[in-house]
PDB file of C-alpha atoms in Angstrom:
ATOM      1  CA  MET A1136     230.124 130.288  -6.435  1.00  0.00           C
ATOM      2  CA  LYS A1137     230.813 134.025  -6.599  1.00  0.00           C
ATOM      3  CA  ASN A1138     234.502 134.910  -6.894  1.00  0.00           C
ATOM      4  CA  THR A1139     235.285 137.454  -4.172  1.00  0.00           C
ATOM      5  CA  GLU A1140     239.068 137.081  -3.958  1.00  0.00           C
ATOM      6  CA  VAL A1141     240.142 140.165  -5.907  1.00  0.00           C
ATOM      7  CA  ASN A1142     242.066 142.680  -3.760  1.00  0.00           C
ATOM      8  CA  ARG A1143     240.903 141.085  -0.520  1.00  0.00           C
ATOM      9  CA  ARG A1144     243.119 139.776   2.240  1.00  0.00           C
ATOM     10  CA  PRO A1145     242.952 138.592   5.845  1.00  0.00           C
ATOM     11  CA  ILE A1146     244.610 139.781   9.014  1.00  0.00           C
ATOM     12  CA  PHE A1147     244.744 137.055  11.634  1.00  0.00           C
ATOM     13  CA  ILE A1148     244.976 138.204  15.249  1.00  0.00           C
ATOM     14  CA  GLY A1149     245.951 135.574  17.797  1.00  0.00           C
ATOM     15  CA  GLY A1150     247.347 134.913  21.239  1.00  0.00           C
ATOM     16  CA  CYS A1151     246.409 133.484  24.584  1.00  0.00           C
ATOM     17  CA  PRO A1152     242.681 133.841  25.361  1.00  0.00           C
ATOM     18  CA  ARG A1153     241.805 137.029  27.278  1.00  0.00           C
ATOM     19  CA  SER A1154     244.837 138.857  25.910  1.00  0.00           C
ATOM     20  CA  GLY A1155     242.961 141.528  23.965  1.00  0.00           C
ATOM     21  CA  THR A1156     242.377 139.825  20.616  1.00  0.00           C
ATOM     22  CA  THR A1157     238.739 140.951  20.500  1.00  0.00           C
ATOM     23  CA  MET A1158     239.673 144.455  21.646  1.00  0.00           C
ATOM     24  CA  LEU A1159     242.194 144.820  18.824  1.00  0.00           C
ATOM     25  CA  GLY A1160     239.816 143.258  16.327  1.00  0.00           C
ATOM     26  CA  SER A1161     237.177 145.810  17.251  1.00  0.00           C
ATOM     27  CA  MET A1162     239.694 148.629  16.869  1.00  0.00           C
ATOM     28  CA  LEU A1163     240.871 147.560  13.416  1.00  0.00           C
ATOM     29  CA  GLY A1164     237.333 146.752  12.311  1.00  0.00           C
ATOM     30  CA  SER A1165     236.448 150.437  12.430  1.00  0.00           C
ATOM     31  CA  GLY A1166     239.063 151.182   9.769  1.00  0.00           C
ATOM     32  CA  ASP A1167     238.126 152.078   6.220  1.00  0.00           C
ATOM     33  CA  HIS A1168     237.236 148.979   4.155  1.00  0.00           C
ATOM     34  CA  CYS A1169     237.807 146.644   7.117  1.00  0.00           C
ATOM     35  CA  ILE A1170     235.414 144.051   8.495  1.00  0.00           C
ATOM     36  CA  THR A1171     235.814 142.203  11.773  1.00  0.00           C
ATOM     37  CA  THR A1172     233.851 138.980  12.008  1.00  0.00           C
ATOM     38  CA  PRO A1173     233.031 136.765  14.984  1.00  0.00           C
ATOM     39  CA  GLU A1174     235.684 134.178  15.811  1.00  0.00           C
ATOM     40  CA  SER A1175     236.134 131.561  13.108  1.00  0.00           C
ATOM     41  CA  LEU A1176     238.169 128.644  14.387  1.00  0.00           C
ATOM     42  CA  PHE A1177     236.124 126.484  12.007  1.00  0.00           C
ATOM     43  CA  LYS A1178     238.151 127.763   9.052  1.00  0.00           C
ATOM     44  CA  GLN A1179     241.157 125.661  10.073  1.00  0.00           C
ATOM     45  CA  GLU A1180     239.549 123.100  12.388  1.00  0.00           C
ATOM     46  CA  ILE A1181     237.160 121.578   9.861  1.00  0.00           C
ATOM     47  CA  PRO A1182     239.859 120.892   7.225  1.00  0.00           C
ATOM     48  CA  ARG A1183     242.051 119.483   9.998  1.00  0.00           C
ATOM     49  CA  ARG A1184     239.330 117.166  11.266  1.00  0.00           C
ATOM     50  CA  LEU A1185     238.578 116.031   7.732  1.00  0.00           C
ATOM     51  CA  SER A1186     242.317 115.408   7.166  1.00  0.00           C
ATOM     52  CA  VAL A1187     242.178 117.486   4.006  1.00  0.00           C
ATOM     53  CA  ASP A1188     244.606 116.823   1.178  1.00  0.00           C
ATOM     54  CA  TRP A1189     244.343 119.772  -1.194  1.00  0.00           C
ATOM     55  CA  SER A1190     245.467 117.621  -4.118  1.00  0.00           C
ATOM     56  CA  VAL A1191     242.181 115.777  -3.583  1.00  0.00           C
ATOM     57  CA  GLY A1192     240.052 118.583  -2.100  1.00  0.00           C
ATOM     58  CA  ILE A1193     237.195 118.611   0.415  1.00  0.00           C
ATOM     59  CA  ASN A1194     233.990 116.713  -0.176  1.00  0.00           C
ATOM     60  CA  ARG A1195     231.129 119.224  -0.206  1.00  0.00           C
ATOM     61  CA  ARG A1196     228.737 117.022   1.734  1.00  0.00           C
ATOM     62  CA  GLU A1197     231.250 116.341   4.503  1.00  0.00           C
ATOM     63  CA  PHE A1198     232.196 119.985   4.763  1.00  0.00           C
ATOM     64  CA  ILE A1199     228.613 121.242   4.861  1.00  0.00           C
ATOM     65  CA  SER A1200     227.752 118.680   7.522  1.00  0.00           C
ATOM     66  CA  ALA A1201     230.665 119.792   9.693  1.00  0.00           C
ATOM     67  CA  LEU A1202     230.057 123.514   9.210  1.00  0.00           C
ATOM     68  CA  THR A1203     226.336 123.448   9.953  1.00  0.00           C
ATOM     69  CA  LYS A1204     227.064 121.712  13.264  1.00  0.00           C
ATOM     70  CA  ASN A1205     229.851 124.107  14.203  1.00  0.00           C
ATOM     71  CA  PHE A1206     229.009 126.280  17.201  1.00  0.00           C
ATOM     72  CA  GLU A1207     231.163 129.261  16.229  1.00  0.00           C
ATOM     73  CA  PHE A1208     229.762 129.367  12.705  1.00  0.00           C
ATOM     74  CA  LYS A1209     226.240 129.512  14.125  1.00  0.00           C
ATOM     75  CA  LEU A1210     227.218 132.728  15.911  1.00  0.00           C
ATOM     76  CA  TRP A1211     227.765 134.368  12.527  1.00  0.00           C
ATOM     77  CA  GLU A1212     224.009 134.025  11.893  1.00  0.00           C
ATOM     78  CA  ILE A1213     224.345 133.854   8.114  1.00  0.00           C
ATOM     79  CA  PRO A1214     223.096 131.362   5.517  1.00  0.00           C
ATOM     80  CA  LEU A1215     225.470 128.895   3.937  1.00  0.00           C
ATOM     81  CA  PRO A1216     225.711 129.101   0.105  1.00  0.00           C
ATOM     82  CA  VAL A1217     225.174 125.363  -0.320  1.00  0.00           C
ATOM     83  CA  ASP A1218     223.841 125.395  -3.884  1.00  0.00           C
ATOM     84  CA  SER A1219     226.789 127.360  -5.252  1.00  0.00           C
ATOM     85  CA  LEU A1220     229.476 125.038  -3.873  1.00  0.00           C
ATOM     86  CA  PRO A1221     231.220 122.553  -6.169  1.00  0.00           C
ATOM     87  CA  LEU A1222     231.064 118.863  -5.272  1.00  0.00           C
ATOM     88  CA  ILE A1223     234.772 118.944  -4.419  1.00  0.00           C
ATOM     89  CA  LEU A1224     236.310 122.089  -2.942  1.00  0.00           C
ATOM     90  CA  THR A1225     239.832 122.876  -4.088  1.00  0.00           C
ATOM     91  CA  LYS A1226     242.101 125.163  -2.100  1.00  0.00           C
ATOM     92  CA  SER A1227     241.017 128.077  -4.285  1.00  0.00           C
ATOM     93  CA  ASP A1228     237.356 127.126  -3.816  1.00  0.00           C
ATOM     94  CA  TYR A1229     237.834 127.023  -0.060  1.00  0.00           C
ATOM     95  CA  ARG A1230     239.493 130.429   0.025  1.00  0.00           C
ATOM     96  CA  ASN A1231     236.688 131.828  -2.097  1.00  0.00           C
ATOM     97  CA  LEU A1232     234.094 130.196   0.171  1.00  0.00           C
ATOM     98  CA  LEU A1233     235.564 131.838   3.268  1.00  0.00           C
ATOM     99  CA  PHE A1234     235.541 135.220   1.548  1.00  0.00           C
ATOM    100  CA  ASN A1235     231.913 134.602   0.568  1.00  0.00           C
ATOM    101  CA  LEU A1236     231.042 133.878   4.198  1.00  0.00           C
ATOM    102  CA  VAL A1237     232.718 137.134   5.195  1.00  0.00           C
ATOM    103  CA  ASP A1238     230.736 138.864   2.445  1.00  0.00           C
ATOM    104  CA  SER A1239     227.482 137.503   3.837  1.00  0.00           C
ATOM    105  CA  TYR A1240     228.350 138.617   7.347  1.00  0.00           C
ATOM    106  CA  ALA A1241     229.536 142.037   6.149  1.00  0.00           C
ATOM    107  CA  SER A1242     226.170 142.669   4.512  1.00  0.00           C
ATOM    108  CA  THR A1243     224.460 142.237   7.898  1.00  0.00           C
ATOM    109  CA  VAL A1244     226.537 145.040   9.457  1.00  0.00           C
ATOM    110  CA  ASN A1245     226.621 147.405   6.461  1.00  0.00           C
ATOM    111  CA  ARG A1246     230.286 146.778   5.603  1.00  0.00           C
ATOM    112  CA  SER A1247     229.888 145.312   2.121  1.00  0.00           C
ATOM    113  CA  ASP A1248     232.724 147.481   0.791  1.00  0.00           C
ATOM    114  CA  TRP A1249     235.317 145.572   2.828  1.00  0.00           C
ATOM    115  CA  LYS A1250     238.735 144.676   1.487  1.00  0.00           C
ATOM    116  CA  VAL A1251     240.452 143.547   4.688  1.00  0.00           C
ATOM    117  CA  TRP A1252     239.061 140.717   6.790  1.00  0.00           C
ATOM    118  CA  VAL A1253     240.065 141.035  10.445  1.00  0.00           C
ATOM    119  CA  ASP A1254     239.761 137.714  12.265  1.00  0.00           C
ATOM    120  CA  HIS A1255     240.434 137.783  16.020  1.00  0.00           C
ATOM    121  CA  THR A1256     240.290 134.051  16.810  1.00  0.00           C
ATOM    122  CA  PRO A1257     242.924 133.543  19.557  1.00  0.00           C
ATOM    123  CA  ARG A1258     244.009 130.193  18.118  1.00  0.00           C
ATOM    124  CA  ASN A1259     244.943 131.727  14.766  1.00  0.00           C
ATOM    125  CA  ILE A1260     248.565 131.301  15.843  1.00  0.00           C
ATOM    126  CA  ILE A1261     248.198 127.541  16.346  1.00  0.00           C
ATOM    127  CA  ARG A1262     247.998 126.369  12.709  1.00  0.00           C
ATOM    128  CA  PRO A1263     249.524 129.196  10.694  1.00  0.00           C
ATOM    129  CA  LEU A1264     250.906 126.958   7.935  1.00  0.00           C
ATOM    130  CA  MET A1265     247.414 125.938   6.868  1.00  0.00           C
ATOM    131  CA  MET A1266     246.239 129.537   6.838  1.00  0.00           C
ATOM    132  CA  LEU A1267     249.271 130.757   4.894  1.00  0.00           C
ATOM    133  CA  ASP A1268     248.770 127.950   2.406  1.00  0.00           C
ATOM    134  CA  ILE A1269     245.199 129.101   1.833  1.00  0.00           C
ATOM    135  CA  PHE A1270     245.942 132.826   2.154  1.00  0.00           C
ATOM    136  CA  PRO A1271     249.537 133.541   1.007  1.00  0.00           C
ATOM    137  CA  ASN A1272     248.972 137.283   1.507  1.00  0.00           C
ATOM    138  CA  ALA A1273     247.785 136.921   5.115  1.00  0.00           C
ATOM    139  CA  ARG A1274     249.419 138.780   7.976  1.00  0.00           C
ATOM    140  CA  PHE A1275     249.460 137.816  11.633  1.00  0.00           C
ATOM    141  CA  ILE A1276     249.268 140.048  14.689  1.00  0.00           C
ATOM    142  CA  SER A1277     249.959 138.324  17.988  1.00  0.00           C
ATOM    143  CA  ILE A1278     249.102 139.820  21.365  1.00  0.00           C
ATOM    144  CA  VAL A1279     250.964 139.003  24.556  1.00  0.00           C
ATOM    145  CA  ARG A1280     249.505 139.937  27.931  1.00  0.00           C
ATOM    146  CA  ASP A1281     250.912 139.573  31.423  1.00  0.00           C
ATOM    147  CA  PRO A1282     249.948 135.983  32.362  1.00  0.00           C
ATOM    148  CA  ARG A1283     248.767 137.199  35.751  1.00  0.00           C
ATOM    149  CA  GLY A1284     246.371 139.519  33.943  1.00  0.00           C
ATOM    150  CA  VAL A1285     245.226 136.627  31.772  1.00  0.00           C
ATOM    151  CA  ALA A1286     244.586 134.554  34.903  1.00  0.00           C
ATOM    152  CA  ALA A1287     242.566 137.286  36.597  1.00  0.00           C
ATOM    153  CA  SER A1288     240.458 137.639  33.458  1.00  0.00           C
ATOM    154  CA  ILE A1289     239.887 134.008  32.508  1.00  0.00           C
ATOM    155  CA  ILE A1290     239.500 132.175  35.829  1.00  0.00           C
ATOM    156  CA  PRO A1291     236.072 133.729  36.660  1.00  0.00           C
ATOM    157  CA  LEU A1292     234.631 132.791  33.250  1.00  0.00           C
ATOM    158  CA  ASP A1293     232.591 129.684  32.465  1.00  0.00           C
ATOM    159  CA  TRP A1294     235.219 128.345  30.057  1.00  0.00           C
ATOM    160  CA  GLY A1295     238.973 127.926  30.020  1.00  0.00           C
ATOM    161  CA  PRO A1296     241.381 127.119  32.875  1.00  0.00           C
ATOM    162  CA  ASN A1297     240.175 127.683  36.423  1.00  0.00           C
ATOM    163  CA  THR A1298     243.539 127.458  38.217  1.00  0.00           C
ATOM    164  CA  ALA A1299     246.612 129.680  38.104  1.00  0.00           C
ATOM    165  CA  ARG A1300     248.777 126.681  37.235  1.00  0.00           C
ATOM    166  CA  ASP A1301     246.689 125.800  34.198  1.00  0.00           C
ATOM    167  CA  VAL A1302     246.638 129.417  33.022  1.00  0.00           C
ATOM    168  CA  ALA A1303     250.441 129.578  33.244  1.00  0.00           C
ATOM    169  CA  LYS A1304     250.756 126.426  31.131  1.00  0.00           C
ATOM    170  CA  LEU A1305     248.305 127.745  28.533  1.00  0.00           C
ATOM    171  CA  TRP A1306     250.124 131.091  28.385  1.00  0.00           C
ATOM    172  CA  ALA A1307     253.492 129.392  27.870  1.00  0.00           C
ATOM    173  CA  ASP A1308     252.084 127.147  25.126  1.00  0.00           C
ATOM    174  CA  ARG A1309     250.638 130.109  23.234  1.00  0.00           C
ATOM    175  CA  LEU A1310     253.833 132.120  23.650  1.00  0.00           C
ATOM    176  CA  LEU A1311     255.782 129.211  22.155  1.00  0.00           C
ATOM    177  CA  ALA A1312     253.448 129.243  19.145  1.00  0.00           C
ATOM    178  CA  ILE A1313     253.902 133.004  18.758  1.00  0.00           C
ATOM    179  CA  LEU A1314     257.698 132.830  18.893  1.00  0.00           C
ATOM    180  CA  ALA A1315     257.785 129.909  16.448  1.00  0.00           C
ATOM    181  CA  LEU A1316     255.582 131.824  14.011  1.00  0.00           C
ATOM    182  CA  GLU A1317     257.815 134.878  14.280  1.00  0.00           C
ATOM    183  CA  SER A1318     260.924 132.785  13.708  1.00  0.00           C
ATOM    184  CA  ALA A1319     259.533 131.113  10.594  1.00  0.00           C
ATOM    185  CA  PHE A1320     257.781 134.129   9.052  1.00  0.00           C
ATOM    186  CA  PRO A1321     259.297 137.337  10.477  1.00  0.00           C
ATOM    187  CA  ASP A1322     257.946 139.495   7.637  1.00  0.00           C
ATOM    188  CA  LYS A1323     254.384 138.300   8.121  1.00  0.00           C
ATOM    189  CA  CYS A1324     254.142 138.695  11.889  1.00  0.00           C
ATOM    190  CA  LEU A1325     253.878 141.551  14.345  1.00  0.00           C
ATOM    191  CA  ARG A1326     253.841 141.102  18.101  1.00  0.00           C
ATOM    192  CA  VAL A1327     252.227 143.684  20.375  1.00  0.00           C
ATOM    193  CA  LYS A1328     251.810 143.815  24.119  1.00  0.00           C
ATOM    194  CA  TYR A1329     248.348 144.221  25.550  1.00  0.00           C
ATOM    195  CA  GLU A1330     249.640 146.665  28.142  1.00  0.00           C
ATOM    196  CA  ASP A1331     251.304 148.875  25.509  1.00  0.00           C
ATOM    197  CA  LEU A1332     248.134 148.937  23.421  1.00  0.00           C
ATOM    198  CA  VAL A1333     246.012 149.917  26.416  1.00  0.00           C
ATOM    199  CA  LEU A1334     248.394 152.525  27.829  1.00  0.00           C
ATOM    200  CA  ASN A1335     249.342 154.118  24.507  1.00  0.00           C
ATOM    201  CA  PRO A1336     246.705 153.075  21.964  1.00  0.00           C
ATOM    202  CA  GLN A1337     247.317 155.701  19.284  1.00  0.00           C
ATOM    203  CA  LYS A1338     251.051 155.044  18.949  1.00  0.00           C
ATOM    204  CA  ASN A1339     250.652 151.280  18.918  1.00  0.00           C
ATOM    205  CA  LEU A1340     247.639 151.273  16.601  1.00  0.00           C
ATOM    206  CA  GLN A1341     249.605 153.406  14.165  1.00  0.00           C
ATOM    207  CA  ALA A1342     252.375 150.791  14.106  1.00  0.00           C
ATOM    208  CA  ILE A1343     249.837 147.984  13.738  1.00  0.00           C
ATOM    209  CA  CYS A1344     248.114 149.772  10.860  1.00  0.00           C
ATOM    210  CA  ASP A1345     251.430 150.425   9.110  1.00  0.00           C
ATOM    211  CA  PHE A1346     252.262 146.727   9.328  1.00  0.00           C
ATOM    212  CA  SER A1347     248.755 145.713   8.231  1.00  0.00           C
ATOM    213  CA  ARG A1348     248.657 148.228   5.374  1.00  0.00           C
ATOM    214  CA  ILE A1349     245.557 149.838   6.826  1.00  0.00           C
ATOM    215  CA  GLU A1350     245.037 153.581   7.048  1.00  0.00           C
ATOM    216  CA  PHE A1351     245.127 154.633  10.687  1.00  0.00           C
ATOM    217  CA  GLU A1352     242.135 156.557  12.007  1.00  0.00           C
ATOM    218  CA  SER A1353     242.051 158.141  15.455  1.00  0.00           C
ATOM    219  CA  SER A1354     238.525 156.780  15.996  1.00  0.00           C
ATOM    220  CA  MET A1355     239.976 153.260  16.087  1.00  0.00           C
ATOM    221  CA  VAL A1356     240.939 153.840  19.705  1.00  0.00           C
ATOM    222  CA  LEU A1357     237.260 153.706  20.663  1.00  0.00           C
ATOM    223  CA  GLY A1358     236.980 150.128  19.401  1.00  0.00           C
ATOM    224  CA  LYS A1359     233.598 150.490  17.702  1.00  0.00           C
ATOM    225  CA  GLY A1360     234.376 148.208  14.765  1.00  0.00           C
ATOM    226  CA  PHE A1361     232.832 144.930  15.862  1.00  0.00           C
ATOM    227  CA  LYS A1362     229.295 143.863  16.672  1.00  0.00           C
ATOM    228  CA  LEU A1363     229.556 141.370  19.516  1.00  0.00           C
ATOM    229  CA  PRO A1364     227.407 138.229  19.268  1.00  0.00           C
ATOM    230  CA  ASP A1365     224.863 138.063  22.098  1.00  0.00           C
ATOM    231  CA  TYR A1366     226.565 134.895  23.310  1.00  0.00           C
ATOM    232  CA  THR A1367     229.824 136.712  24.142  1.00  0.00           C
ATOM    233  CA  LYS A1368     228.582 140.142  25.219  1.00  0.00           C
ATOM    234  CA  GLU A1369     228.769 139.372  28.931  1.00  0.00           C
ATOM    235  CA  GLN A1370     232.449 138.435  28.811  1.00  0.00           C
ATOM    236  CA  HIS A1371     233.402 141.356  26.567  1.00  0.00           C
ATOM    237  CA  LYS A1372     231.886 144.261  28.450  1.00  0.00           C
ATOM    238  CA  LEU A1373     234.911 146.477  27.773  1.00  0.00           C
ATOM    239  CA  VAL A1374     234.865 145.960  23.998  1.00  0.00           C
ATOM    240  CA  GLY A1375     233.455 148.976  22.190  1.00  0.00           C
ATOM    241  CA  LYS A1376     234.955 151.390  24.702  1.00  0.00           C
ATOM    242  CA  ALA A1377     238.246 153.234  24.950  1.00  0.00           C
ATOM    243  CA  PRO A1378     240.958 151.072  26.593  1.00  0.00           C
ATOM    244  CA  ASP A1379     240.714 150.908  30.387  1.00  0.00           C
ATOM    245  CA  VAL A1380     244.202 151.508  31.806  1.00  0.00           C
ATOM    246  CA  THR A1381     243.192 150.050  35.171  1.00  0.00           C
ATOM    247  CA  ARG A1382     243.036 146.593  33.568  1.00  0.00           C
ATOM    248  CA  THR A1383     246.807 146.459  33.067  1.00  0.00           C
ATOM    249  CA  ASP A1384     247.463 145.784  36.750  1.00  0.00           C
ATOM    250  CA  ALA A1385     244.031 144.742  38.030  1.00  0.00           C
ATOM    251  CA  TRP A1386     245.451 141.273  38.666  1.00  0.00           C
ATOM    252  CA  LYS A1387     247.296 142.674  41.699  1.00  0.00           C
ATOM    253  CA  ARG A1388     243.908 143.197  43.338  1.00  0.00           C
ATOM    254  CA  GLU A1389     242.031 140.236  41.875  1.00  0.00           C
ATOM    255  CA  LEU A1390     244.451 137.328  42.326  1.00  0.00           C
ATOM    256  CA  THR A1391     245.478 135.795  45.624  1.00  0.00           C
ATOM    257  CA  ASP A1392     249.107 135.793  46.743  1.00  0.00           C
ATOM    258  CA  GLN A1393     249.146 132.041  46.177  1.00  0.00           C
ATOM    259  CA  GLN A1394     247.918 132.377  42.591  1.00  0.00           C
ATOM    260  CA  ILE A1395     250.504 135.039  41.788  1.00  0.00           C
ATOM    261  CA  TYR A1396     253.257 132.926  43.325  1.00  0.00           C
ATOM    262  CA  GLN A1397     252.221 129.839  41.349  1.00  0.00           C
ATOM    263  CA  ILE A1398     252.325 131.707  38.041  1.00  0.00           C
ATOM    264  CA  GLU A1399     255.672 133.338  38.778  1.00  0.00           C
ATOM    265  CA  ARG A1400     257.226 130.077  39.964  1.00  0.00           C
ATOM    266  CA  LEU A1401     255.992 128.023  37.020  1.00  0.00           C
ATOM    267  CA  LEU A1402     257.011 130.517  34.361  1.00  0.00           C
ATOM    268  CA  GLY A1403     260.320 131.422  35.983  1.00  0.00           C
ATOM    269  CA  ASP A1404     262.640 133.552  33.863  1.00  0.00           C
ATOM    270  CA  LEU A1405     260.200 133.456  30.956  1.00  0.00           C
ATOM    271  CA  LEU A1406     258.109 136.087  32.706  1.00  0.00           C
ATOM    272  CA  GLU A1407     260.957 138.585  33.005  1.00  0.00           C
ATOM    273  CA  MET A1408     262.313 137.732  29.553  1.00  0.00           C
ATOM    274  CA  MET A1409     258.976 138.976  28.228  1.00  0.00           C
ATOM    275  CA  ASP A1410     259.485 142.155  30.269  1.00  0.00           C
ATOM    276  CA  TYR A1411     257.038 141.389  33.066  1.00  0.00           C
ATOM    277  CA  THR A1412     258.331 142.103  36.568  1.00  0.00           C
ATOM    278  CA  LYS A1413     257.871 139.498  39.249  1.00  0.00           C
ATOM    279  CA  ILE A1414     256.462 140.466  42.617  1.00  0.00           C
ATOM    280  CA  GLY A1415     258.603 137.760  44.155  1.00  0.00           C
ATOM    281  CA  PHE A1416     256.491 137.334  47.281  1.00  0.00           C
ATOM    282  CA  ARG A1417     256.341 133.765  48.549  1.00  0.00           C
ATOM    283  CA  PRO A1418     253.269 133.034  50.683  1.00  0.00           C
ATOM    284  CA  PRO A1419     253.477 130.542  53.559  1.00  0.00           C
ATOM    285  CA  PRO A1420     253.335 126.865  52.453  1.00  0.00           C
ATOM    286  CA  GLN A1421     249.832 125.442  52.332  1.00  0.00           C
ATOM    287  CA  THR A1422     248.879 122.851  54.908  1.00  0.00           C
ATOM    288  CA  ILE A1423     247.634 119.441  53.830  1.00  0.00           C
ATOM    289  CA  SER A1424     244.065 120.402  54.659  1.00  0.00           C
ATOM    290  CA  GLN A1425     244.385 123.622  52.648  1.00  0.00           C
ATOM    291  CA  ARG A1426     245.667 121.688  49.625  1.00  0.00           C
ATOM    292  CA  VAL A1427     242.823 119.184  49.883  1.00  0.00           C
ATOM    293  CA  ILE A1428     240.244 121.960  50.131  1.00  0.00           C
ATOM    294  CA  LEU A1429     241.779 123.811  47.182  1.00  0.00           C
ATOM    295  CA  ARG A1430     241.826 120.674  45.042  1.00  0.00           C
ATOM    296  CA  ALA A1431     238.180 119.992  45.842  1.00  0.00           C
ATOM    297  CA  LYS A1432     237.310 123.603  45.107  1.00  0.00           C
ATOM    298  CA  ASN A1433     239.023 123.394  41.722  1.00  0.00           C
ATOM    299  CA  GLU A1434     237.160 120.219  40.800  1.00  0.00           C
ATOM    300  CA  VAL A1435     233.845 121.769  41.778  1.00  0.00           C
ATOM    301  CA  GLY A1436     234.810 124.876  39.820  1.00  0.00           C
ATOM    302  CA  ARG A1437     235.445 122.825  36.675  1.00  0.00           C
ATOM    303  CA  PHE A1438     232.062 121.139  37.029  1.00  0.00           C
ATOM    304  CA  PHE A1439     230.139 124.378  37.384  1.00  0.00           C
ATOM    305  CA  LYS A1440     232.109 126.078  34.605  1.00  0.00           C
ATOM    306  CA  LYS A1441     231.067 123.360  32.193  1.00  0.00           C
ATOM    307  CA  ARG A1442     227.490 123.413  33.449  1.00  0.00           C
ATOM    308  CA  SER A1443     227.273 127.197  33.131  1.00  0.00           C
ATOM    309  CA  ARG A1444     228.701 127.188  29.613  1.00  0.00           C
ATOM    310  CA  LEU A1445     226.303 124.488  28.439  1.00  0.00           C
ATOM    311  CA  ALA A1446     223.387 126.450  29.896  1.00  0.00           C
ATOM    312  CA  ARG A1447     224.558 129.578  28.088  1.00  0.00           C
ATOM    313  CA  MET A1448     224.827 127.696  24.805  1.00  0.00           C
ATOM    314  CA  GLU A1449     221.316 126.328  25.273  1.00  0.00           C
ATOM    315  CA  LYS A1450     220.006 129.801  26.119  1.00  0.00           C
ATOM    316  CA  TYR A1451     221.112 131.134  22.757  1.00  0.00           C
ATOM    317  CA  GLY A1452     219.756 128.139  20.918  1.00  0.00           C
ATOM    318  CA  LYS A1453     223.094 126.955  19.619  1.00  0.00           C
TER     319      LYS A1453
END
């Protein structure tokens, strides 16, 4: 297996879904010697599912079987270097394998000179210890977005939570992971706010690049550094364009008063501690019939979300 480790390093972007991880990945991917790949949750999920013990390693057959079935890996649309893999993958082998996969993808988008791998998988913040064990020189950038903005963005999609309550819980869980990561590894983490990046992209990108040891380029603001997979193009219509400042408060127009109230009530002081101002409006209590209708609507919504997502996966032959 080709050794591609020399002078190469990853930057892991993470946060709550729909917080701007892909937007930032596309911005940084346009930097000199940077490559942004499709999401790659498989890099930590497969070792976790196989209960890897690096003193023993990963069985090649088991790993190949898991990777070839992985939906996200299929979106990379690259061959797997099966013949070059050792029978047992050590930690070093695994790191080298991931860099080889990035190499293969980079060749498809004319970025073979890459030195920095930008990975924008939102769940990068969930298992950082595994990633730091594999990549000791990795750096993490976490993005925090107003949870009401997250709700307005994610609820209409065919995946993820479809109620304001569930979005609030997801947001709080991801924020906890971010704060824990910062506490344990303050020198390896940088937190940015989605709203700051959108409203003042040059200033914030400069700070991000300084932290990431990437040379800042003004063209990064345009976010042209990532080729979206066909599967995700519909949900990432704003990627590849300059930041849209209207998205920072679009939730005020797109969420109902009840949804806003639920998020603010559930998150309480946490919202303001993260510097997000509450509206504080309390809508009239829902009647029993309204609650029943809403519950039924949510259940139907979950059903059709799953159905729509499965149809989309089938459409792209994955």
